[in-house]
Coordinates of C-alpha atoms and ligand atoms in Angstrom, one line a residue:
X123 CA 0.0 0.0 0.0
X124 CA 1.7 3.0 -1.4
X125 CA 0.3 5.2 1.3
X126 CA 2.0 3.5 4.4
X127 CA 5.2 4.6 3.0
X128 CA 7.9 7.0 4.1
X129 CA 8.5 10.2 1.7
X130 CA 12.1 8.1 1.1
X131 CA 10.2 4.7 0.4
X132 CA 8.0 6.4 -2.1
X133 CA 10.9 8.3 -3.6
X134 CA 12.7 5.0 -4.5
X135 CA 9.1 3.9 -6.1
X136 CA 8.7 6.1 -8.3
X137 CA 12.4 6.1 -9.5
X138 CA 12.2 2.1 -9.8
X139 CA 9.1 3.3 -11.7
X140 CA 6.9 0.6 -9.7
X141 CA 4.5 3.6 -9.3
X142 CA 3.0 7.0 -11.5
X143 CA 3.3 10.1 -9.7
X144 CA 0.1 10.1 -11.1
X145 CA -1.1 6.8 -9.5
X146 CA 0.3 7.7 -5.9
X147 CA -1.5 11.3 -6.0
X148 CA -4.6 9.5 -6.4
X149 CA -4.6 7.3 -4.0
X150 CA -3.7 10.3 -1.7
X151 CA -6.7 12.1 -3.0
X152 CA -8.9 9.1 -2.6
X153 CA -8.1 8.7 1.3
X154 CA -8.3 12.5 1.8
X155 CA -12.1 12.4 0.2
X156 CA -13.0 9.5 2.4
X157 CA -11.3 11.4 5.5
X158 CA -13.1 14.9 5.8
X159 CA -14.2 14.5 8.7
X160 CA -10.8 14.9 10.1
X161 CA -11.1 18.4 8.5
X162 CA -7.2 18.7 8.1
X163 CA -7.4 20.6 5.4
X164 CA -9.1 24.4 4.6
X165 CA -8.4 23.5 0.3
X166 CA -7.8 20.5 -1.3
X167 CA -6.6 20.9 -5.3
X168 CA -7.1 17.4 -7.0
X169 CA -7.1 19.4 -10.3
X170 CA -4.3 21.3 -9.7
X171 CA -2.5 18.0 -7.9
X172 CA -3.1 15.6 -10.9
X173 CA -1.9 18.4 -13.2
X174 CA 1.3 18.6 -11.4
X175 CA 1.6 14.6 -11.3
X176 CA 1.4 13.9 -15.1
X177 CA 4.1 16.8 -15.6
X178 CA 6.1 15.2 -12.6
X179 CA 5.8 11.7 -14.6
X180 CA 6.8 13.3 -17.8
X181 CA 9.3 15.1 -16.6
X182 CA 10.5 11.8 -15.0
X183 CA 10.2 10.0 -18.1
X184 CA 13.1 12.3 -19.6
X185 CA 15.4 12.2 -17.1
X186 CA 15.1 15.1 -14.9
X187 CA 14.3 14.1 -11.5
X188 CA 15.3 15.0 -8.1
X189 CA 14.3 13.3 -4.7
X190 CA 11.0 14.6 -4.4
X191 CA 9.4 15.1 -8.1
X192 CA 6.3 13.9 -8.1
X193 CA 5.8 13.4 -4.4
X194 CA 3.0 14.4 -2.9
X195 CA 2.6 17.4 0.1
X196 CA 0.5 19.6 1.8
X197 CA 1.0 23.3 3.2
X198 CA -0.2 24.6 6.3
X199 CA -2.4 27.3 5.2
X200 CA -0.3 29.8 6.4
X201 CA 2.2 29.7 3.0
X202 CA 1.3 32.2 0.4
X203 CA 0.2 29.8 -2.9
X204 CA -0.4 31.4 -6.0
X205 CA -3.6 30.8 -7.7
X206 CA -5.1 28.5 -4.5
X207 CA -6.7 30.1 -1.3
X208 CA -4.6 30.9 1.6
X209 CA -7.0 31.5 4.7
X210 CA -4.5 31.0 7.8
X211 CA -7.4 29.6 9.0
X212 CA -9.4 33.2 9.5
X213 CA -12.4 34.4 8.2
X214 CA -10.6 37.4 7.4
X215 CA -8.8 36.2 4.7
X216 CA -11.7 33.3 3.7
X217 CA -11.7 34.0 0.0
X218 CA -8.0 35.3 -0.3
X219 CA -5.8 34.5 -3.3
X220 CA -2.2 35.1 -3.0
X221 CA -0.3 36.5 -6.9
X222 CA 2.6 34.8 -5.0
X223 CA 4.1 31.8 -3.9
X224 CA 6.1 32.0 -0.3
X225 CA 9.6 31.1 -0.7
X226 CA 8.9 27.5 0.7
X227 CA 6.2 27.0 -1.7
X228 CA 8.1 27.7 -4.6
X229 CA 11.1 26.0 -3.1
X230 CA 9.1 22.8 -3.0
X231 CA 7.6 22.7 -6.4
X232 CA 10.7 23.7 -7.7
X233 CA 12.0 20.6 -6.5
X234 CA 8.5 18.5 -7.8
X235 CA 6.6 17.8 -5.4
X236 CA 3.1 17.8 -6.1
X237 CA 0.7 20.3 -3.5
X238 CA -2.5 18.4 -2.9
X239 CA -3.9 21.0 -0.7
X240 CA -3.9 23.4 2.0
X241 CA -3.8 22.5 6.0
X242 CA -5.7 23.3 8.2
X243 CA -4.5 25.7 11.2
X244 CA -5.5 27.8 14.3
X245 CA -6.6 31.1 13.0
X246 CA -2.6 32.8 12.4
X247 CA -1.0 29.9 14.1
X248 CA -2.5 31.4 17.6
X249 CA -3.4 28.6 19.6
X250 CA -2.4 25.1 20.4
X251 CA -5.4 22.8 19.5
X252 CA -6.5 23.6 16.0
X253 CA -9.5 25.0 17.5
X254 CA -9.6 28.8 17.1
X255 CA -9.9 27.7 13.4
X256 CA -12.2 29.9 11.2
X257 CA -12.9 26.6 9.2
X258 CA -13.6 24.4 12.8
X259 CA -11.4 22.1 14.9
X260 CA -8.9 19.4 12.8
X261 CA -9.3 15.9 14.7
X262 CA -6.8 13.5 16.0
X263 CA -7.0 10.0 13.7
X264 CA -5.7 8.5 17.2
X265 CA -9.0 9.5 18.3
X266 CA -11.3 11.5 17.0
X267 CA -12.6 13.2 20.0
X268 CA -9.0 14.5 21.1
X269 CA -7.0 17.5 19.6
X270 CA -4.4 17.5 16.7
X271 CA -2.3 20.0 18.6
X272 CA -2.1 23.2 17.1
X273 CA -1.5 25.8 15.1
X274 CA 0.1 23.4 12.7
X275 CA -3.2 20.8 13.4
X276 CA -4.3 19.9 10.2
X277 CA -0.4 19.4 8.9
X278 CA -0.2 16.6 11.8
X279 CA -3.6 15.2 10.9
X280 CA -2.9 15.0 7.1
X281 CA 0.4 13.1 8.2
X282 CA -0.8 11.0 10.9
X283 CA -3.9 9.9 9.0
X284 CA -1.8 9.4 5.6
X285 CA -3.6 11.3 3.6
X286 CA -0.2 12.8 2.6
X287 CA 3.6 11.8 3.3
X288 CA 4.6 14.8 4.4
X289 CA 3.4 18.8 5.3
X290 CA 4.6 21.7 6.0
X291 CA 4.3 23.4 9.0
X292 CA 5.5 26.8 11.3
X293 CA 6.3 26.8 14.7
X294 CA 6.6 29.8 17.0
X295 CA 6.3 28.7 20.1
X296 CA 5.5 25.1 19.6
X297 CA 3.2 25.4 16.6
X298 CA 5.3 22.1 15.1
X299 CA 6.7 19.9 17.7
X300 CA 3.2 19.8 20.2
X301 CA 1.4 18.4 17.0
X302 CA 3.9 16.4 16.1
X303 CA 4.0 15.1 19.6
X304 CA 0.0 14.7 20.0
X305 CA -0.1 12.5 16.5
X306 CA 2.7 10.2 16.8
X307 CA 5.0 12.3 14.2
X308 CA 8.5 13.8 13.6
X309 CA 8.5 17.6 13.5
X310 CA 11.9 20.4 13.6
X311 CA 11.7 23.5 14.0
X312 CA 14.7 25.0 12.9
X313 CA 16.9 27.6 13.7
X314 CA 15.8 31.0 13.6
X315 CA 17.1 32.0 10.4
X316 CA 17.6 28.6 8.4
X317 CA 14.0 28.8 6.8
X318 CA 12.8 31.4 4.7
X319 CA 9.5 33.5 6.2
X320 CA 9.1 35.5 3.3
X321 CA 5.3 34.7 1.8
X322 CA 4.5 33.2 4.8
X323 CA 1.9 35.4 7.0
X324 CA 3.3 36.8 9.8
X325 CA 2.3 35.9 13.4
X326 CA 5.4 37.1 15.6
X327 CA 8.3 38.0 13.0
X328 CA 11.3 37.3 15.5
X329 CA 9.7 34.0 16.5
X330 CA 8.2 32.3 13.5
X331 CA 10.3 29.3 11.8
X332 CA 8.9 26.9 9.1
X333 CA 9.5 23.4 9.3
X334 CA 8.8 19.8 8.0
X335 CA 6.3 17.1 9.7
X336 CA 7.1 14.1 8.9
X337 CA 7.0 10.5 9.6
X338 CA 10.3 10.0 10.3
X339 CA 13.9 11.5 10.8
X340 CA 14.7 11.0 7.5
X341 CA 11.6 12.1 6.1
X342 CA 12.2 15.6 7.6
X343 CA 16.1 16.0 6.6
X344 CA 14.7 15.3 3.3
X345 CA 12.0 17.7 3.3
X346 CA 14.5 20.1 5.1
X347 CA 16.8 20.0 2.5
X348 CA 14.2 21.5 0.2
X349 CA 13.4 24.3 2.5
X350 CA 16.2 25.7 4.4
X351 CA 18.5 28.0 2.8
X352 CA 19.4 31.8 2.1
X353 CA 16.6 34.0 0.8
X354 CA 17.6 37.9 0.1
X355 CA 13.8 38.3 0.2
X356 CA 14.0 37.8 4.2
X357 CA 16.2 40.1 6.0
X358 CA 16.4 37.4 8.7
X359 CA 17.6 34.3 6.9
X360 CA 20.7 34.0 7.3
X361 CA 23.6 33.1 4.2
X362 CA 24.6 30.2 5.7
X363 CA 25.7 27.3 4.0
X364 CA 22.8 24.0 4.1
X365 CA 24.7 21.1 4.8
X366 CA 23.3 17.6 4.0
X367 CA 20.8 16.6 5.9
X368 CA 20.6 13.7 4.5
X369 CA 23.8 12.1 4.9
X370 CA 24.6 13.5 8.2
X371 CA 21.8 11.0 9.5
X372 CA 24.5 8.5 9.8
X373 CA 26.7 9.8 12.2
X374 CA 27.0 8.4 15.4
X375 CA 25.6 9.0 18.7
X376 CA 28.1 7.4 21.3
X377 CA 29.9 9.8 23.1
X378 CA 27.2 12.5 23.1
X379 CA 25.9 14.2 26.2
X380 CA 22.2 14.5 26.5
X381 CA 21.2 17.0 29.4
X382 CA 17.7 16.8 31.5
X383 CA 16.6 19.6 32.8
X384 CA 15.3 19.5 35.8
X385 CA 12.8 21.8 34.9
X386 CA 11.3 19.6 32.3
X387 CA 10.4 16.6 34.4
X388 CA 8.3 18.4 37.4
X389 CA 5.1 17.4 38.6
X390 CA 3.1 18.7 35.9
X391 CA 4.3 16.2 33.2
X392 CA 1.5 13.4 33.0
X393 CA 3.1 9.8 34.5
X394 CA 2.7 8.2 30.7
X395 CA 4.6 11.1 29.4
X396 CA 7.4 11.1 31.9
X397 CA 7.6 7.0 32.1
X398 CA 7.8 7.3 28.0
X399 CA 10.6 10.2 27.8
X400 CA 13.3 8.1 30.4
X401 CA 12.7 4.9 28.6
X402 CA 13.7 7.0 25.2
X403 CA 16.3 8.2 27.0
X404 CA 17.4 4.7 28.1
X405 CA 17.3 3.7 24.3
X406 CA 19.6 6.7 23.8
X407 CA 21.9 5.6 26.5
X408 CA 21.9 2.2 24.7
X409 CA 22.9 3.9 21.3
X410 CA 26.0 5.2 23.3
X411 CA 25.1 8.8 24.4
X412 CA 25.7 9.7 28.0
X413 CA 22.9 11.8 30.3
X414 CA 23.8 14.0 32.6
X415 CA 21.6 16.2 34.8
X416 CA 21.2 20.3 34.1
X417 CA 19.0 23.1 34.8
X418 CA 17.0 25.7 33.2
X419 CA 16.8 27.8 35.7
X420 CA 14.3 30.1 33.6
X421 CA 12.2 27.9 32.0
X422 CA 9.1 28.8 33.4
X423 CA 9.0 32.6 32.8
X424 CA 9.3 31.3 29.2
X425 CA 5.4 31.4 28.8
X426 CA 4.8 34.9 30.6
X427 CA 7.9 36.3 27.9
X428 CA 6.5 34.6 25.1
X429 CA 3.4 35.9 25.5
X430 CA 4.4 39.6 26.1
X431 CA 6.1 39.4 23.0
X432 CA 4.5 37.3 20.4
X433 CA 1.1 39.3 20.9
X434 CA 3.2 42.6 20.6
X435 CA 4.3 41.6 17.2
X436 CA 1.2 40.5 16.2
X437 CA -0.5 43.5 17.1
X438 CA 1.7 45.3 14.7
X439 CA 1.9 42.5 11.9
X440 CA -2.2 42.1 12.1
X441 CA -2.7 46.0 11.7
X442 CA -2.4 45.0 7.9
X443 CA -5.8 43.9 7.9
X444 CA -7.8 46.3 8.1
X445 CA -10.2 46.0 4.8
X446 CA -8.3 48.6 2.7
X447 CA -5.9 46.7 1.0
X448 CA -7.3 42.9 1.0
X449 CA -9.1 40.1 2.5
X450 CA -12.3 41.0 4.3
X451 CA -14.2 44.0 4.4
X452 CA -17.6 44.1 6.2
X453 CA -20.4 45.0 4.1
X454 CA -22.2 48.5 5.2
X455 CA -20.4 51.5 7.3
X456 CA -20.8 54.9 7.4
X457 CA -18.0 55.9 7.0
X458 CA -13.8 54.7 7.3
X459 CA -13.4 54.1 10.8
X460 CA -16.5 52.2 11.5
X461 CA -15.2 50.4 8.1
X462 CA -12.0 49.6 9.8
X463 CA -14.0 48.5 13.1
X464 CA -16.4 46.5 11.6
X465 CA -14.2 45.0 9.4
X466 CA -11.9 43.5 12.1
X467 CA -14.5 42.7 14.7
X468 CA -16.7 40.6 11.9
X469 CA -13.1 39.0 10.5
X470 CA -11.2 38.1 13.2
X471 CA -12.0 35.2 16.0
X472 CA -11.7 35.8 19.7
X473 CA -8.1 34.8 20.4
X474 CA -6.8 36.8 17.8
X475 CA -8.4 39.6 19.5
X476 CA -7.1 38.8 23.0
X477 CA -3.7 39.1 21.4
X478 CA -3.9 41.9 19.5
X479 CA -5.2 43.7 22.5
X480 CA -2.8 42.2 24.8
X481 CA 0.4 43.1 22.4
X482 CA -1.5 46.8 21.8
X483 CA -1.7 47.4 25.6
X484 CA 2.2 46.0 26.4
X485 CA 3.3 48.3 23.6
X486 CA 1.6 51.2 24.2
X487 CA 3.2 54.3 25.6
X488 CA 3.9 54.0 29.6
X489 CA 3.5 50.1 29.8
X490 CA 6.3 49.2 27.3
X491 CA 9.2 49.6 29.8
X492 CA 7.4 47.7 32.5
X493 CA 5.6 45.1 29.8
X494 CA 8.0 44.8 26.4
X495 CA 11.0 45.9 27.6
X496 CA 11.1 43.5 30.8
X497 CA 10.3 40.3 28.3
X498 CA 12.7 41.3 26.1
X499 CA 15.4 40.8 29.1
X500 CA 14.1 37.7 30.0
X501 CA 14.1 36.8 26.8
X502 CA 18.0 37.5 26.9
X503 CA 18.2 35.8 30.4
X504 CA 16.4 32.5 29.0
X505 CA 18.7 32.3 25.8
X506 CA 22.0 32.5 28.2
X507 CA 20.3 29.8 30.2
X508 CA 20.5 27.4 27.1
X509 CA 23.8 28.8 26.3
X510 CA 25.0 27.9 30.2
X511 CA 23.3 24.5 29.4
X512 CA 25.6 23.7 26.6
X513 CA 28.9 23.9 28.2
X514 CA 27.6 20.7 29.9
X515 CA 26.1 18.9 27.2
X516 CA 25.2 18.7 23.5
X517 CA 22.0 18.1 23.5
X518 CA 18.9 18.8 25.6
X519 CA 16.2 16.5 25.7
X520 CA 12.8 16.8 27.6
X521 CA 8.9 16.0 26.7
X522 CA 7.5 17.8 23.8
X523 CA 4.5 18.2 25.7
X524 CA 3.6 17.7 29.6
X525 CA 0.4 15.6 28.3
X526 CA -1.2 13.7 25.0
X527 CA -3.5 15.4 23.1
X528 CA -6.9 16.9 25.0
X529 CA -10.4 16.5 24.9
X530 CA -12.2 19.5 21.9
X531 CA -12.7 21.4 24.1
X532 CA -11.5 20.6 27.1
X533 CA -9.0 24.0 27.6
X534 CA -10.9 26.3 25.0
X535 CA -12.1 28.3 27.7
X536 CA -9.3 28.7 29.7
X537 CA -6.6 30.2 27.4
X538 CA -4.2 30.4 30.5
X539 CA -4.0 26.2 30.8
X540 CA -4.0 26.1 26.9
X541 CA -0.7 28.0 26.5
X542 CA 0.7 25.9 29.1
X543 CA 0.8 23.0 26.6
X544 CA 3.9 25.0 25.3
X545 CA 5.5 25.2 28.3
X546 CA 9.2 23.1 27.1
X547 CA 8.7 23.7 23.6
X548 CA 8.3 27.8 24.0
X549 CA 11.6 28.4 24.8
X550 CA 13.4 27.1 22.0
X551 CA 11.8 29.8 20.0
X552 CA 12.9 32.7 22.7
X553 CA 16.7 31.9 22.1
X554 CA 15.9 30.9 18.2
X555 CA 17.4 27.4 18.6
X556 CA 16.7 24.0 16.8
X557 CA 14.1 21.3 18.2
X558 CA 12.7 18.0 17.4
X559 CA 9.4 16.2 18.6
X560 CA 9.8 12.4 18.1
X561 CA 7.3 9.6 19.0
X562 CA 8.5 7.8 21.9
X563 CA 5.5 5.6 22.8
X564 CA 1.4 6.0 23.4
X565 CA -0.8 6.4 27.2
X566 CA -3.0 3.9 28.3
X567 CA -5.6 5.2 26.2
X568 CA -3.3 4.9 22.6
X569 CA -2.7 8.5 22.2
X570 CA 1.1 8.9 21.3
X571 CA 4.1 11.0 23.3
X572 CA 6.6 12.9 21.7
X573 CA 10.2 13.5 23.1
X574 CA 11.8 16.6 22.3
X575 CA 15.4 17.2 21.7
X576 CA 17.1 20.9 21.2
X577 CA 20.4 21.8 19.7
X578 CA 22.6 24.6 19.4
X579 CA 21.8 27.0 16.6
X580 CA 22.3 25.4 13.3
X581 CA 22.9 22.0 14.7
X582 CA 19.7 20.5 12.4
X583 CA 22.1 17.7 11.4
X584 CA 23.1 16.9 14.9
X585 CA 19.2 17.1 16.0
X586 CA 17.9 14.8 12.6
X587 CA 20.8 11.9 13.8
X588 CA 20.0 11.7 17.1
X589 CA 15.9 11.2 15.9
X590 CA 17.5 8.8 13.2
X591 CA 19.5 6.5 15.4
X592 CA 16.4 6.6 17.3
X593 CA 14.2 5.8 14.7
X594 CA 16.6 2.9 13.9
X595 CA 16.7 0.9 17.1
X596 CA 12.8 1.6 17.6
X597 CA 9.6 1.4 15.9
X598 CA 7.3 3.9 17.1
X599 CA 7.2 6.4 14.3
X600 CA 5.9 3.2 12.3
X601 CA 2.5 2.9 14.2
X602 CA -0.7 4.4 12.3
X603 CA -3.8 4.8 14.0
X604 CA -6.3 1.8 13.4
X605 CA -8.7 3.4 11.4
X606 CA -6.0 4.9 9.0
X607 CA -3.6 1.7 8.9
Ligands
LIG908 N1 0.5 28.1 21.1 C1 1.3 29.2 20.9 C2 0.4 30.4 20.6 O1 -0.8 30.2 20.7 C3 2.3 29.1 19.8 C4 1.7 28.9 18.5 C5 2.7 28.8 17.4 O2 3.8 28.2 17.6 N2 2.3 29.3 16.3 O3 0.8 31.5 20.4

């Protein structure tokens, strides 16, 4: 069954020729039509998608192929895509149509894979369930009445479910790696810098990263290799050389340090969780590395900092919106301001608002010193913490998440607990270093547990091994959930 297949495996199909690109995106599409009750995805193109397949086999058929023509992908619907809808999962920009591709999108069909559709995604990536979703919740194929995770849901559904080998995701403060954790996946989040952000809509600019979801290690050094790289059309990517992904999987582990911080095992991690992440780190201890204990002394003003500052910048980058230029624009006012008003109460959902008034308030004049200026300290202070951290050891490894995935609506009124479920994955983002999410084993109830391991900047390759070896003594990442297997 060509859909149980990594990206790799189906790579080495279609170059064997034992499949069409054509054939594969079919079968994709067929599972996705027989699946939308998962709702994991805002836009599906099978026109578009089986267009790109027969080019993708012709182009195969003459010899020019790389490792991903003709495989297929989906985009969280936060990527610009020219000529298909991009709603980042708002009402606002419902019927928007993008006369660009972001840099990742046209990275990726550059490169041939095929874009079956668009994710879906908590309404611009705020939230950590899927839920504050324009287009409705996406659903966890482990069970349907549980979460996805959020922002990057509906990427982690479309994965988990296999309706598609691979998405696309972003991740500032977790938006990757929680639903990677909550459906039994492989997600990075790079280094700040390493992926382009230009065409992709901004949520908080010094935060946001875009990474791959995947079902295994090498699935996402493959799908990273696509992405990461120099773009002069970001002022924050940084020309930096990509290595190989791919073949850096190989290298070894023994002789590593992995640190624990204390901070990451307290009371509030579930017993499944915590029972799961020390018998992954036994696994690791087997494959050679060496664990040592450290702090974060920090950690936990990481959540308070984060959301000082994310809200601020989305304040700013969400003025844009304002029915002028595009996207919504309510239907009668008298006159421009109760345009403007109208126009962003009607298009927006609740939680954007709680940010944007949040970041407003902390920016505004006689609050930013005591509000801004103090989380941009901490924000310092938290970054030296990790920098402190790795004088001890290489690596830092922790749970992605202090619980599996939630009840629907089980936190949506109570935002405080729901941005808890970022609380180790947050601060990777403050000091704009690498992190993994890797499935390390399911609850009593079947509902999978991620492990998450952080690097030093850069240090993707270092991060991708580690998930590898891993992935290679253990079979975890190989489960589906029953009704999808
Ligand atoms: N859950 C966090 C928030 O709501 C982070 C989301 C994200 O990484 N995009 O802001």
């Amino acid at each position: 069954m060509p859909y149980r297949q990594t990206l790799s495996a189906l790579s080495a199909m279609l170059e064997r020729g034992e499949i069409s690109s054509v054939e594969l995106i079919q079968c994709f599409l067929d599972r996705i039509g027989r699946s939308q009750d998962l709702n994991a995805f805002i836009t599906v193109d099978e026109e578009g998608a089986l267009a790109q397949a027969q080019s993708a086999d012709r182009s195969r058929a003459n010899g020019h192929t790389g490792a991903l023509t003709g495989l297929p992908i989906a985009h969280k619907d936060i990527f610009c895509s020219r000529g298909l809808k991009t709603t980042c999962g708002s009402r606002m920009l419902e019927d928007f149509v993008s006369p660009y591709d972001a840099t990742v999108v046209e990275r990726l069909a550059d490169t041939g894979t095929v874009l079956v559709g668009k994710t879906n995604m908590d309404e611009f990536a705020m939230g950590s369930s899927t839920e504050t979703s324009w287009f409705g919740p996406a659903r966890n194929p482990w069970n349907r009445s549980r979460v996805a995770g959020g922002s990057s849901g509906g990427s982690a559904v479309a994965v988990a479910a296999r309706l598609v080998p691979v998405a696309t995701g972003t991740d500032t403060g977790g938006s990757i790696r929680q639903p990677a954790a909550f459906c039994g996946l492989t997600g990075l989040k790079p280094s700040y810098g390493r992926v382009s952000r230009y065409g992709m809509i901004a949520y908080a600019s010094s935060l946001d990263q875009a990474g791959p979801i995947a079902q295994s290690a090498e699935d996402a050094a493959l799908l990273l290799q696509a992405m990461a790289g120099f773009d002069p059309r970001d002022a924050t990517s940084l020309d930096k050389e990509v290595p190989d992904y791919t073949s850096a999987l190989k290298h070894p582990v023994a002789g590593l340090t992995i640190g624990l911080p204390k901070e990451f095992f307290d009371s509030s991690v579930d017993e499944s969780v915590g029972y799961a992440s020390h018998a992954a780190l036994a696994e690791f201890e087997k494959l050679g590395a060496r664990l040592t204990d450290i702090s974060l002394p920090h950690s936990a003003a990481g959540i308070p900092c984060f959301y000082v500052i994310a809200p601020a910048e989305a304040s700013s980058n969400l003025s844009r919106f304002d029915g002028v230029r595009y996207g919504y624009r309510t239907e009668s006012y008298r006159d421009l301001n109760e345009m403007y008003e109208k126009t962003r109460a009607e298009g927006f959902g609740i939680e954007v608002k709680r940010r944007i008034m949040i970041g407003t308030f902390a920016l505004s004049a006689g609050y930013y010193d005591a509000y801004y200026r103090k989380a941009q300290k901490i924000r310092q202070i938290i970054a030296d913490d990790f920098r402190e951290a790795f004088r001890h050891c290489d690596y830092i490894a922790g749970p992605t998440s202090p619980t599996t995935a939630f009840a629907l609506g089980e936190k949506t009124n109570d935002p405080v607990s729901m941005y808890l479920s970022d609380i180790f994955t947050i601060t990777a983002n403050l000091a704009g270093i690498p992190a993994i999410s890797i499935p390390v084993g399911f609850d009593n109830t079947g509902l999978p547990i991620g492990l998450q391991l952080t690097g030093q900047s850069f240090d993707e390759p270092g991060l991708l091994k580690l998930a590898y070896r891993y992935q290679q003594a253990t079979d975890w990442h190989r489960h589906l959930p029953k009704d999808f297997s």
